[in-house]
Coordinates of C-alpha atoms and ligand atoms in Angstrom, one line a residue:
X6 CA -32.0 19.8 10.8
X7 CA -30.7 17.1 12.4
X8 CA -28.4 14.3 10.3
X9 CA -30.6 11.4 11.1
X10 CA -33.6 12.5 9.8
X11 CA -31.7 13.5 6.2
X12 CA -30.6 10.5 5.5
X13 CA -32.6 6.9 4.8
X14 CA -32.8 4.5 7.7
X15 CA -29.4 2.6 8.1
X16 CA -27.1 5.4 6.5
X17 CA -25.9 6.7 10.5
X18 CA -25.4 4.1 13.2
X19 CA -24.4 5.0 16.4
X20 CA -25.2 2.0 18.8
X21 CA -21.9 0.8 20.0
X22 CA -22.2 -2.9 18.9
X23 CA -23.2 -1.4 14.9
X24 CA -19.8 0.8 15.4
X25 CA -17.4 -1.0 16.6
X26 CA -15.6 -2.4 13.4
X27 CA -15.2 0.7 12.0
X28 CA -13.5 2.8 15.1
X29 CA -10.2 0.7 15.5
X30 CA -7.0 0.9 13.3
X31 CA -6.3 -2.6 11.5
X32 CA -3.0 -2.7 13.6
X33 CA -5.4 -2.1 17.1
X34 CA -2.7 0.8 17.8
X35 CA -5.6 3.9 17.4
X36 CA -8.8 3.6 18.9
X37 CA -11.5 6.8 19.0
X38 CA -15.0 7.0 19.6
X39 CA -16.3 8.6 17.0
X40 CA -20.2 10.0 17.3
X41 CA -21.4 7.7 14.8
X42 CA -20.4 6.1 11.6
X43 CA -22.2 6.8 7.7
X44 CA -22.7 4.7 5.3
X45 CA -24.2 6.1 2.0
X46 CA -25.0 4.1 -1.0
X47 CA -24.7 7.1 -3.5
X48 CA -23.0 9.8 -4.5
X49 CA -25.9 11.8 -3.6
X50 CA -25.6 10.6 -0.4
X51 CA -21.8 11.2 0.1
X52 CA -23.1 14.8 -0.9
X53 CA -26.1 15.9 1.7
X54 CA -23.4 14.1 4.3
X55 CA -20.7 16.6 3.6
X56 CA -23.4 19.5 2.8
X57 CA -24.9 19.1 6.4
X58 CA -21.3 18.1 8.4
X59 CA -19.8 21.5 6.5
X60 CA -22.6 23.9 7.4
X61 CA -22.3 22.0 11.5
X62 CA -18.9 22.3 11.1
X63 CA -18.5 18.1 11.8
X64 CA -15.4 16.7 10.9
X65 CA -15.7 13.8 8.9
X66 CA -13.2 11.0 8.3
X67 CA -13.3 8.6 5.4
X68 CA -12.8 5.6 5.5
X69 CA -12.4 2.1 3.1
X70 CA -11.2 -1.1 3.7
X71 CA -9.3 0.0 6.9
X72 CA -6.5 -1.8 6.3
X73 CA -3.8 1.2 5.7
X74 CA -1.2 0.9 7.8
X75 CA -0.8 4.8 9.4
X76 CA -4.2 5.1 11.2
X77 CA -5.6 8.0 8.7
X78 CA -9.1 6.2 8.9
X79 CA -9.6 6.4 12.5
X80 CA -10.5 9.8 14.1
X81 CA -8.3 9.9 16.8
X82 CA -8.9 11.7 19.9
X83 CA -11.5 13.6 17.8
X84 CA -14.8 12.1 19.4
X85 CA -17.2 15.1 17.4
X86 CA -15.6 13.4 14.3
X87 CA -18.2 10.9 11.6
X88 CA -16.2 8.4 10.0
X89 CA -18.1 8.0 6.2
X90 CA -17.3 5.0 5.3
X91 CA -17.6 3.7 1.5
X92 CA -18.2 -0.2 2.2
X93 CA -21.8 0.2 0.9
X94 CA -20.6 1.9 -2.6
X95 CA -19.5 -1.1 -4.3
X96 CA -21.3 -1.0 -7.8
X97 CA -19.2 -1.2 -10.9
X98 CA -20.4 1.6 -13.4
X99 CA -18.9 0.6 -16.6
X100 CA -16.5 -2.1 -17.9
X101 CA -15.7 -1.1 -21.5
X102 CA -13.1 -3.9 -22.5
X103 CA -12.6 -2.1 -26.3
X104 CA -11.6 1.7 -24.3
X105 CA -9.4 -0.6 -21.7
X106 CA -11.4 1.0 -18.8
X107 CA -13.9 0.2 -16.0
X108 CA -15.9 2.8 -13.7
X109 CA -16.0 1.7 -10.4
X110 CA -17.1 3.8 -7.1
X111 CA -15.3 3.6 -4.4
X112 CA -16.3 1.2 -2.0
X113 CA -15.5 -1.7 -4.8
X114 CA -12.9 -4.7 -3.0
X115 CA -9.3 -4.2 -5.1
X116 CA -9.6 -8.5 -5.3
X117 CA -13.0 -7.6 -6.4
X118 CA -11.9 -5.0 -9.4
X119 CA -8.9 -7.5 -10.3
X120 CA -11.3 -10.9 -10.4
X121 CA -13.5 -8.8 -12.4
X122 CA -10.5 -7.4 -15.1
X123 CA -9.8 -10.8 -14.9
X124 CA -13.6 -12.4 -16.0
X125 CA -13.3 -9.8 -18.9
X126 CA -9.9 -11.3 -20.6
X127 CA -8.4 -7.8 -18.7
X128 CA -5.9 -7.0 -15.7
X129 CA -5.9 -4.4 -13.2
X130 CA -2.3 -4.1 -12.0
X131 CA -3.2 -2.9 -8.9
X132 CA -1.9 -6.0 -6.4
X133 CA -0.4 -6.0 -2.0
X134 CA -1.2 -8.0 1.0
X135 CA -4.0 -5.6 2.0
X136 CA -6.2 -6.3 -1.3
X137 CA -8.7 -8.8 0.2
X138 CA -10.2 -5.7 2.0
X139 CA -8.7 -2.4 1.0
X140 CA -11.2 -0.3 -1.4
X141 CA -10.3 1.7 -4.4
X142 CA -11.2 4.7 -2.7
X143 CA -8.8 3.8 0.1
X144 CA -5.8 2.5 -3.0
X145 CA -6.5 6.0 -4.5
X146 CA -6.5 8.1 -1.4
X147 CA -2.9 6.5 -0.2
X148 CA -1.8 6.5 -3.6
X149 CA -0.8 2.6 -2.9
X150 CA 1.9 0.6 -4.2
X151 CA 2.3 -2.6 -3.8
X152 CA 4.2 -5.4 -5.9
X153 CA 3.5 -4.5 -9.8
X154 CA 5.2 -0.7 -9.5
X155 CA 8.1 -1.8 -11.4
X156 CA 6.3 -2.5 -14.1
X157 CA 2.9 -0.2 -13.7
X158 CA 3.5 2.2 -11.9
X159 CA 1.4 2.9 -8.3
X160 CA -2.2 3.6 -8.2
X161 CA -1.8 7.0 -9.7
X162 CA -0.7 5.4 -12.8
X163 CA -3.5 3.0 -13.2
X164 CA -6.1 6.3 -13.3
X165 CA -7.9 7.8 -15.8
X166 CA -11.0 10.0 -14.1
X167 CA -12.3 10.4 -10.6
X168 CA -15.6 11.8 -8.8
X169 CA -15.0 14.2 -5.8
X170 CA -17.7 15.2 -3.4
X171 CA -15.7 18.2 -2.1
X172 CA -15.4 19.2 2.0
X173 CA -18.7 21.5 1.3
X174 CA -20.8 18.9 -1.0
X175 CA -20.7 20.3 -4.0
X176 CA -20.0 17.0 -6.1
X177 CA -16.7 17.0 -8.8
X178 CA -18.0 15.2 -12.0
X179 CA -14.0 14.3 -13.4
X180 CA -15.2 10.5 -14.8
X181 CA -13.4 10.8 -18.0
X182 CA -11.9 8.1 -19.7
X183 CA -9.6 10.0 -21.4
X184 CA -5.5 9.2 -22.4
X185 CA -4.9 13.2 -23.3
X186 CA -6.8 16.2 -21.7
X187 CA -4.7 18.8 -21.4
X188 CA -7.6 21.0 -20.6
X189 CA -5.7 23.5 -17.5
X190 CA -4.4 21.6 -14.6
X191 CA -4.9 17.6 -13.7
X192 CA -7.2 18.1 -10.9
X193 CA -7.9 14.6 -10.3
X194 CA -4.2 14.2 -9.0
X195 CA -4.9 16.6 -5.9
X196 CA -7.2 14.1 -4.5
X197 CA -4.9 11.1 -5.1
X198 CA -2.5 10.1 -2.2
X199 CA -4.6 13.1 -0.3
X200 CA -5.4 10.5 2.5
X201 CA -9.1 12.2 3.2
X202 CA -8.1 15.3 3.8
X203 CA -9.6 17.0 0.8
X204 CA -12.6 15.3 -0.1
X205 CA -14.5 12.5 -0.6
X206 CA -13.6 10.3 -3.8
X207 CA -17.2 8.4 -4.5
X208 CA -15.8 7.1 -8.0
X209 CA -13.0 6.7 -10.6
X210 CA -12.4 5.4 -14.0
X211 CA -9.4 2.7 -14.1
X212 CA -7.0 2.2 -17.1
X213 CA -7.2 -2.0 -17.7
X214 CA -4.4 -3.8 -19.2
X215 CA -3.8 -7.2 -21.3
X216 CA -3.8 -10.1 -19.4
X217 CA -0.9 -11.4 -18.9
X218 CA 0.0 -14.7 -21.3
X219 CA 3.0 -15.9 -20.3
X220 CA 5.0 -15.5 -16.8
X221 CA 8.0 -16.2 -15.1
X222 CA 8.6 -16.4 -11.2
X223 CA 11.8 -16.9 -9.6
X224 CA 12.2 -17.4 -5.6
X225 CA 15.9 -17.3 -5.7
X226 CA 18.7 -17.5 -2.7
X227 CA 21.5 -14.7 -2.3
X228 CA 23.9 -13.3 0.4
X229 CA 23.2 -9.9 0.1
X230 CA 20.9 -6.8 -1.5
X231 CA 23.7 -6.0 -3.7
X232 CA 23.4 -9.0 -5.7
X233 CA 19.4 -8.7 -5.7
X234 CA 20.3 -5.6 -7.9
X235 CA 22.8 -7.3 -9.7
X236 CA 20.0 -9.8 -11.1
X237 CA 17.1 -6.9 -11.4
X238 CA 19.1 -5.7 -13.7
X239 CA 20.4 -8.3 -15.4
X240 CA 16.7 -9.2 -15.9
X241 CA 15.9 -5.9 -17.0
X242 CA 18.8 -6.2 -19.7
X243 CA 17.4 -9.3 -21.5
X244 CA 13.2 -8.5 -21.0
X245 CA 13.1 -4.3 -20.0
X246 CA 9.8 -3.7 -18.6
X247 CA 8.2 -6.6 -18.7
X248 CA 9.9 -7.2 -15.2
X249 CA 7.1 -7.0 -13.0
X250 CA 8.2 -7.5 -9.6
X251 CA 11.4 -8.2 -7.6
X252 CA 11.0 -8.5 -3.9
X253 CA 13.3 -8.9 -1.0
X254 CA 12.8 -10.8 2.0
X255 CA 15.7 -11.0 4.9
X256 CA 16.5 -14.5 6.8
X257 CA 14.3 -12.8 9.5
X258 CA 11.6 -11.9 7.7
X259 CA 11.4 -15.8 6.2
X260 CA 11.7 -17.5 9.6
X261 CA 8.9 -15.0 11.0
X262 CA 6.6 -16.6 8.0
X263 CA 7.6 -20.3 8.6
X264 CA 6.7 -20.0 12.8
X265 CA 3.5 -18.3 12.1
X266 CA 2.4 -20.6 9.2
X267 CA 3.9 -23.8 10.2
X268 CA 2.5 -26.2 7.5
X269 CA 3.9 -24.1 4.7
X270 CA 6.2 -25.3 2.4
X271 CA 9.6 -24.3 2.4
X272 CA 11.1 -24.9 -1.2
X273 CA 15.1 -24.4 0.3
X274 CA 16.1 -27.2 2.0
X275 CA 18.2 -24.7 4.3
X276 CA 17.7 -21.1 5.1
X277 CA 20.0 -18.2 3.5
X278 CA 20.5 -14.7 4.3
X279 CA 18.1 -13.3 1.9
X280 CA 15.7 -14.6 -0.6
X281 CA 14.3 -12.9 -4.0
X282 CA 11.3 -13.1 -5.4
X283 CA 11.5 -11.9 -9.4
X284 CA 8.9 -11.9 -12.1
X285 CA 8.3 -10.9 -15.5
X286 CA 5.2 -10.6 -17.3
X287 CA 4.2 -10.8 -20.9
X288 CA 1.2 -10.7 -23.2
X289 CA 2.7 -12.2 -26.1
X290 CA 3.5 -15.7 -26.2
X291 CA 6.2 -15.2 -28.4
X292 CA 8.6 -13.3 -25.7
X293 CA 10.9 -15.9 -24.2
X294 CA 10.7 -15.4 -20.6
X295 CA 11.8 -18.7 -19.4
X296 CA 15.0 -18.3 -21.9
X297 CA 15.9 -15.0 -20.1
X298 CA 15.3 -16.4 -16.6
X299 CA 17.6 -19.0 -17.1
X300 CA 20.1 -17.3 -18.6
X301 CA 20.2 -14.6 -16.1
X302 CA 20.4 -17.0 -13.4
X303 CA 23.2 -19.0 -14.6
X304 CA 25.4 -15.8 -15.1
X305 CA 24.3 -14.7 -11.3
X306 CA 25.6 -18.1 -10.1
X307 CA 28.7 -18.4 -12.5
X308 CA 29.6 -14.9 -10.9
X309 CA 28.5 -15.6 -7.5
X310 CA 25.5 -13.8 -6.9
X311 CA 23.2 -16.5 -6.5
X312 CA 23.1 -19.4 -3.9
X313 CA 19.9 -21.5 -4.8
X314 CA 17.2 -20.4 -7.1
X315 CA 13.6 -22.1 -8.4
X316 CA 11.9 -20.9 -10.9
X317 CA 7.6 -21.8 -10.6
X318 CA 6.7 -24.9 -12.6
X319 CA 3.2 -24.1 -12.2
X320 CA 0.7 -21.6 -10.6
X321 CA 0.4 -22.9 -7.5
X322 CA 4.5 -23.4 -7.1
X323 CA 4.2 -19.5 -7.9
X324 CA 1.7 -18.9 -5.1
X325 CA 3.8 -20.3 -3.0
X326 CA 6.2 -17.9 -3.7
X327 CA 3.8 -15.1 -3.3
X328 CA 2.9 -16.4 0.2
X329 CA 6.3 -16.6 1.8
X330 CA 6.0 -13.0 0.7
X331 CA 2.6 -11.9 1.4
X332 CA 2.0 -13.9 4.8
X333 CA 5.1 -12.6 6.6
X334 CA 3.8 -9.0 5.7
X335 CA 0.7 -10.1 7.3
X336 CA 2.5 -12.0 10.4
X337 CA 4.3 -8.9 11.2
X338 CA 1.0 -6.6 11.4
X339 CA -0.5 -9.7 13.9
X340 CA 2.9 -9.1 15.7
X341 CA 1.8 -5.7 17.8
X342 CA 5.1 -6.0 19.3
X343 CA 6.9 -5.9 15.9
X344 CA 8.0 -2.6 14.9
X345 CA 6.9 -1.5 11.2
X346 CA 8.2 0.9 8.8
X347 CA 7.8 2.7 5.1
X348 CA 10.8 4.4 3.7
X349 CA 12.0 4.5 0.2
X350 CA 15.7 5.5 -1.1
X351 CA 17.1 5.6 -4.5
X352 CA 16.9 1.9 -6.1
X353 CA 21.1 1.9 -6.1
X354 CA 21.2 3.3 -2.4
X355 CA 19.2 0.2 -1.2
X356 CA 22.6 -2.3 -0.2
X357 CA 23.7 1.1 2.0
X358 CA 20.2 1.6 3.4
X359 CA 20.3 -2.0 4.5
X360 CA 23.7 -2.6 5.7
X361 CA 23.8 1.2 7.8
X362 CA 19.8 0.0 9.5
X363 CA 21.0 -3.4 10.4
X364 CA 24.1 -2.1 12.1
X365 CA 21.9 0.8 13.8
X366 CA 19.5 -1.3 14.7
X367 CA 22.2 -3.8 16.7
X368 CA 23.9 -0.9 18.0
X369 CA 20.4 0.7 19.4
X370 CA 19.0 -2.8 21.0
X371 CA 21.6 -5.5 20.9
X372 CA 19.9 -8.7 20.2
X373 CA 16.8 -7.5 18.1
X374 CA 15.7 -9.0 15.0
X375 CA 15.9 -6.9 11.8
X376 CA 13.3 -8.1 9.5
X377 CA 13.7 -6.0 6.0
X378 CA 11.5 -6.9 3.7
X379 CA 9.7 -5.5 0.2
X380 CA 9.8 -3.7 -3.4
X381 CA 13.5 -3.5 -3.6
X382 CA 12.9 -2.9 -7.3
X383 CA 11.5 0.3 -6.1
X384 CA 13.8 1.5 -3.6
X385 CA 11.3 0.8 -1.0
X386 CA 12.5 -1.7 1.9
X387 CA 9.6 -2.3 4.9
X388 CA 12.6 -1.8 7.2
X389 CA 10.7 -3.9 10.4
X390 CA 12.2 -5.0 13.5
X391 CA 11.5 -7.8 16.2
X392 CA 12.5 -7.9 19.9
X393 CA 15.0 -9.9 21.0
X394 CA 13.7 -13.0 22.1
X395 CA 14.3 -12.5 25.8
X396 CA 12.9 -9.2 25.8
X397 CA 9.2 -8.4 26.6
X398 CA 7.0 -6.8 24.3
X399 CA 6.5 -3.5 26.5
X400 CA 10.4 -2.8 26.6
X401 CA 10.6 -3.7 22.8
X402 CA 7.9 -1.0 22.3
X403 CA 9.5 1.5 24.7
X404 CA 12.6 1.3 21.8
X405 CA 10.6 2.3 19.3
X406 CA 11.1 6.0 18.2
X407 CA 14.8 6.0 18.2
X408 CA 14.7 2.8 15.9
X409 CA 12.0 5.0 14.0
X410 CA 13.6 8.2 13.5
X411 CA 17.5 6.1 12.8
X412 CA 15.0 4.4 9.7
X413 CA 13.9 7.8 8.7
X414 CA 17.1 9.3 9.2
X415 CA 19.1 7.4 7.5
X416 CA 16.2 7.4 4.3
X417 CA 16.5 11.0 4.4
X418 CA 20.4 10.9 4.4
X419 CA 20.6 8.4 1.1
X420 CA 18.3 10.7 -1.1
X421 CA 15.1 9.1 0.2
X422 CA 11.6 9.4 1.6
X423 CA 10.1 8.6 5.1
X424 CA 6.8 7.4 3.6
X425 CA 7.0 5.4 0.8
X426 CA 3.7 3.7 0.0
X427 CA 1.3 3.5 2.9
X428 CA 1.0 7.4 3.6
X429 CA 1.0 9.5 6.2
X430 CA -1.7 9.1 8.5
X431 CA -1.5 9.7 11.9
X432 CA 1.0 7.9 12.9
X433 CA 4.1 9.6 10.6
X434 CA 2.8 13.1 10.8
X435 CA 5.8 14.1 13.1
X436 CA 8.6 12.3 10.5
X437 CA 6.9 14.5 7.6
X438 CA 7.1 17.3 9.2
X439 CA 10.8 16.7 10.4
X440 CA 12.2 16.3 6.4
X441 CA 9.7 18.5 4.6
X442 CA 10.9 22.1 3.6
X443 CA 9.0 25.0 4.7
X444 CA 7.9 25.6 1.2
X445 CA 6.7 22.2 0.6
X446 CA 4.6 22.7 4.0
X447 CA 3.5 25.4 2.8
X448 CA 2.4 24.3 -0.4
X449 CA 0.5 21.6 1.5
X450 CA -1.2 24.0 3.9
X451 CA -2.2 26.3 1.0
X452 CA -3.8 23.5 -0.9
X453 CA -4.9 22.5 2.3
X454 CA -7.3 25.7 3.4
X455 CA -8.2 27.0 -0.4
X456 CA -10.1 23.6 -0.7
X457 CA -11.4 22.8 3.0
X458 CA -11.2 26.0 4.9
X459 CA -13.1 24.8 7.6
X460 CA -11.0 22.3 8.5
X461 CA -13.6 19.4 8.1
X462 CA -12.1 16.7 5.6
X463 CA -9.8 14.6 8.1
X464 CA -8.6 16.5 10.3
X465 CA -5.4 15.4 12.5
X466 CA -4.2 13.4 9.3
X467 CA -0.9 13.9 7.5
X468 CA -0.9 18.1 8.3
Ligands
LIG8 C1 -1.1 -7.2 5.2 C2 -1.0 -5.9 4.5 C3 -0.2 -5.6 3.5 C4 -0.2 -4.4 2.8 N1 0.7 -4.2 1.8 C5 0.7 -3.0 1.2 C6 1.6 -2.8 0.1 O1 2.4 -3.7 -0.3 N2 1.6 -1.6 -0.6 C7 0.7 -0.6 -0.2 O2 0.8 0.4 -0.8 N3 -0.1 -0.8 0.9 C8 -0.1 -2.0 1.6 N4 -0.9 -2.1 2.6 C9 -1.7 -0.9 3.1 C10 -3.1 -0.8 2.6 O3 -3.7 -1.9 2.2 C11 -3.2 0.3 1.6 O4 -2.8 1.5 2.1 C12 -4.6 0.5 1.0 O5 -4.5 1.4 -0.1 C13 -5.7 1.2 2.0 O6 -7.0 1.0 1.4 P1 -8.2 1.0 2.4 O7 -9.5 0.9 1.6 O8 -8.1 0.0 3.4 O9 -8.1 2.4 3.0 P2 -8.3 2.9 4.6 O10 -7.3 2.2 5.4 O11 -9.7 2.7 4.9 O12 -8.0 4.4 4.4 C14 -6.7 4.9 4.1 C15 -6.7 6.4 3.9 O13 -7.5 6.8 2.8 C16 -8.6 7.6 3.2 N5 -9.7 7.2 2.4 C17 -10.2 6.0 2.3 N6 -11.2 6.0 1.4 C18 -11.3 7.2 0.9 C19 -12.2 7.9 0.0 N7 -13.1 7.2 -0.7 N8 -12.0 9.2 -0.3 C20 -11.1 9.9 0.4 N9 -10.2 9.4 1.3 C21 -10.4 8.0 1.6 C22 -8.7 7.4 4.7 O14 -9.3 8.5 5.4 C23 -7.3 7.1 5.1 O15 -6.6 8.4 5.3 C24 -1.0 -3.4 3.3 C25 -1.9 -3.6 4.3 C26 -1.9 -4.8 5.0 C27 -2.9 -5.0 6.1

């Protein structure tokens, strides 16, 4: 039978004009011309798709929001390929606001799930520059970070249940919204940060938290990533986990911001090396954030780690913050000339990761612009870099995989990780399987064929 006629009108497009969103990477590096695009409503649906492509041996690629960051979504060079793509799967199932829980499928918006915690006196944690348009599908398949890990944990934390439809249809009923099952292994973790490639996640129950009452942000000046630690940590002392987020943005990460947005407002007066965002959140009014905040900041400048600092006044001096932040994240993907990266090291490695890429970086193309930027709470610096201003973009892009593999390399030296929140994909497939040990590829590859021996779910990503 042929995979038109099982499906409800509007389920497969394959005209070219219908198509064409869906078969391009957000970045516009991977292009593929997939035979046609699905787009079920149900889990049913997600079901007879994967029934039909397994016994026709199709491969199939999911895909969200298409706004991760390593091409997983597109089916590169694969032209039998069907991207399934959840957009059409956006209904909320349940919101229980006494159980701390709501049931959403998998084409749900993450702004979407958060404004909806939010209508419910609730808050999903869940927060990063791509949230306008990635799907929970899509945060759940990348296991995605983002800027409340300190505090929350990634998506893996923020998960209770999920539905499967597995690479041969059968569907995976795992919607439980419970805090203990110790009931064999937790399956549902094989399917998070799987990037596609063993099945279809059509659903998943979400922990919710308490809204946050009270909050303190900080955009504060310093010379280097040592003393950004030196105040995480100092933070940390006087309110523990209620730090929430503390970000690092380099000189040329700030300056790429203020040339693509113009009109924004710069709160320094002058520009520094490095700016911090930090900020703590609480859900009891009676927790003195403000106190600690200025207290910790007047010990980083009596002992010289701070140069300038503001703390928000208000929400929209705080969104401010948030887009310095934000917007030179989303400058650099606009940039296709602007090299990108996702490492992670240990959190006290990070003023060694910094100082050993900047000075590779010179030493590999004199000139260039080193733009680190990110969680440095986490360990996780978006080590980027920019051409030199007199170069053109082609011979910038020719540079690329030795200023690549000298990030990686010097990740993997200091204890880290060459993908640190946006996956695998396509695109970091080769840096995987340079630091992985043969047992851990094997592990992979064993999970790998007992689940989808055919092959079907993804192929080409991450293995
Ligand atoms: C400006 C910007 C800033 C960003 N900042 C961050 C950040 O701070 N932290 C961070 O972690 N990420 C960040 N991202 C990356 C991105 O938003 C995340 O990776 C996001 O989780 C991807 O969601 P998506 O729905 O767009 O997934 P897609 O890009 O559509 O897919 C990602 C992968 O998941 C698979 N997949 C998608 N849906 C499903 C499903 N239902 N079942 C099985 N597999 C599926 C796809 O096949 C693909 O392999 C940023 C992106 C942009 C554009």
């Amino acid at each position: 039978m042929e995979l038109k006629t099982l499906l409800d009108d509007g389920v497969y497009l394959t005209e070219a004009a219908d198509i064409a969103k869906y078969r391009v990477d957000i970045v516009g590096d991977i292009e593929s011309t997939p035979r046609g695009v699905m787009r079920p409503r149900t889990t049913e649906e997600v079901s007879k798709i994967m029934a039909w492509c397994h016994t026709n041996n199709v491969p199939v690629i999911p895909q969200g929001g298409n706004t991760g960051l390593c091409g997983g979504c597109i089916p590169k060079d694969l032209d039998s390929a069907v991207i399934l793509s959840t957009d059409r799967m956006n209904q909320v199932r349940d919101l229980d606001v006494l159980g701390n829980t709501i049931t959403v499928e998998a084409g749900c918006v993450l702004a979407d799930v958060q404004k909806l915690a939010l209508d419910a006196n609730r808050f999903f944690p869940v927060t990063h520059g791509g949230q306008g348009s990635a799907q929970i599908g899509g945060n759940l398949s990348t296991n995605s970070g983002g800027n409340n890990v300190l505090k929350y944990g990634t998506t893996r934390a923020q998960v209770l249940g999920l539905e499967v439809v597995l690479p041969d249809g059968r569907i995976w009923n795992g919607l439980r919204a419970l805090h203990k099952d110790t009931a064999g292994n937790d399956l549902k973790q094989i399917f998070i940060g799987a990037e596609g490639t063993l099945g279809i996640i059509t659903a998943a129950v979400l922990k919710l938290r308490p809204q946050a009452v009270s909050r303190e942000t900080a955009l504060v000046a310093i010379k280097e990533p040592a003393d950004a630690l030196w105040l995480l940590r100092k933070l940390q002392d006087y309110v523990g986990e209620t730090v929430s987020s503390f970000e690092l943005m380099s000189k040329n990460a700030v300056d790429t911001y203020f040339s693509f947005k113009p009109e924004a407002r710069n709160p320094f007066n002058e520009s520094h090396p490095y700016l911090c965002i930090m900020e703590a959140e609480s859900p009891s009014k009676f927790f003195d954030l403000r106190g600690a905040f200025e207290a910790a900041l007047e010990e980083a400048f009596n002992e010289g780690k701070a140069i300038n600092a503001v703390i928000a006044e208000a929400d929209q001096h705080r969104m401010d913050f948030w887009a310095i932040r934000e917007g030179m994240a989303v400058a650099m993907v606009e940039d296709e000339s602007c090299l990108k990266s996702d490492t992670s090291v240990p959190v006290a490695q990070i003023a060694e990761f910094v100082a050993k890429t900047t000075a590779e970086f010179e030493r590999l193309v004199p000139g260039m612009r080193a733009t680190p930027l990110g969680h440095i709470g986490d360990g996780n610096i978006h080590f980027n870099g920019q051409r030199p201003f007199d170069m053109d973009k082609q011979t910038f892009i020719s540079h690329w995989d030795k200023l690549k593999n000298a990030v990686e390399d010097i990740s993997v030296e200091l204890g880290g990780s060459v993908c640190a929140e946006h996956g695998v994909g396509r695109i970091k497939k080769k840096a995987v399987a340079r630091v992985k040990s043969d047992v851990e590829m094997d592990l992979f590859w064993t999970l790998k064929k007992a689940l989808d021996p055919d092959g079907i779910c993804n192929p080409g990503a991450v293995l």
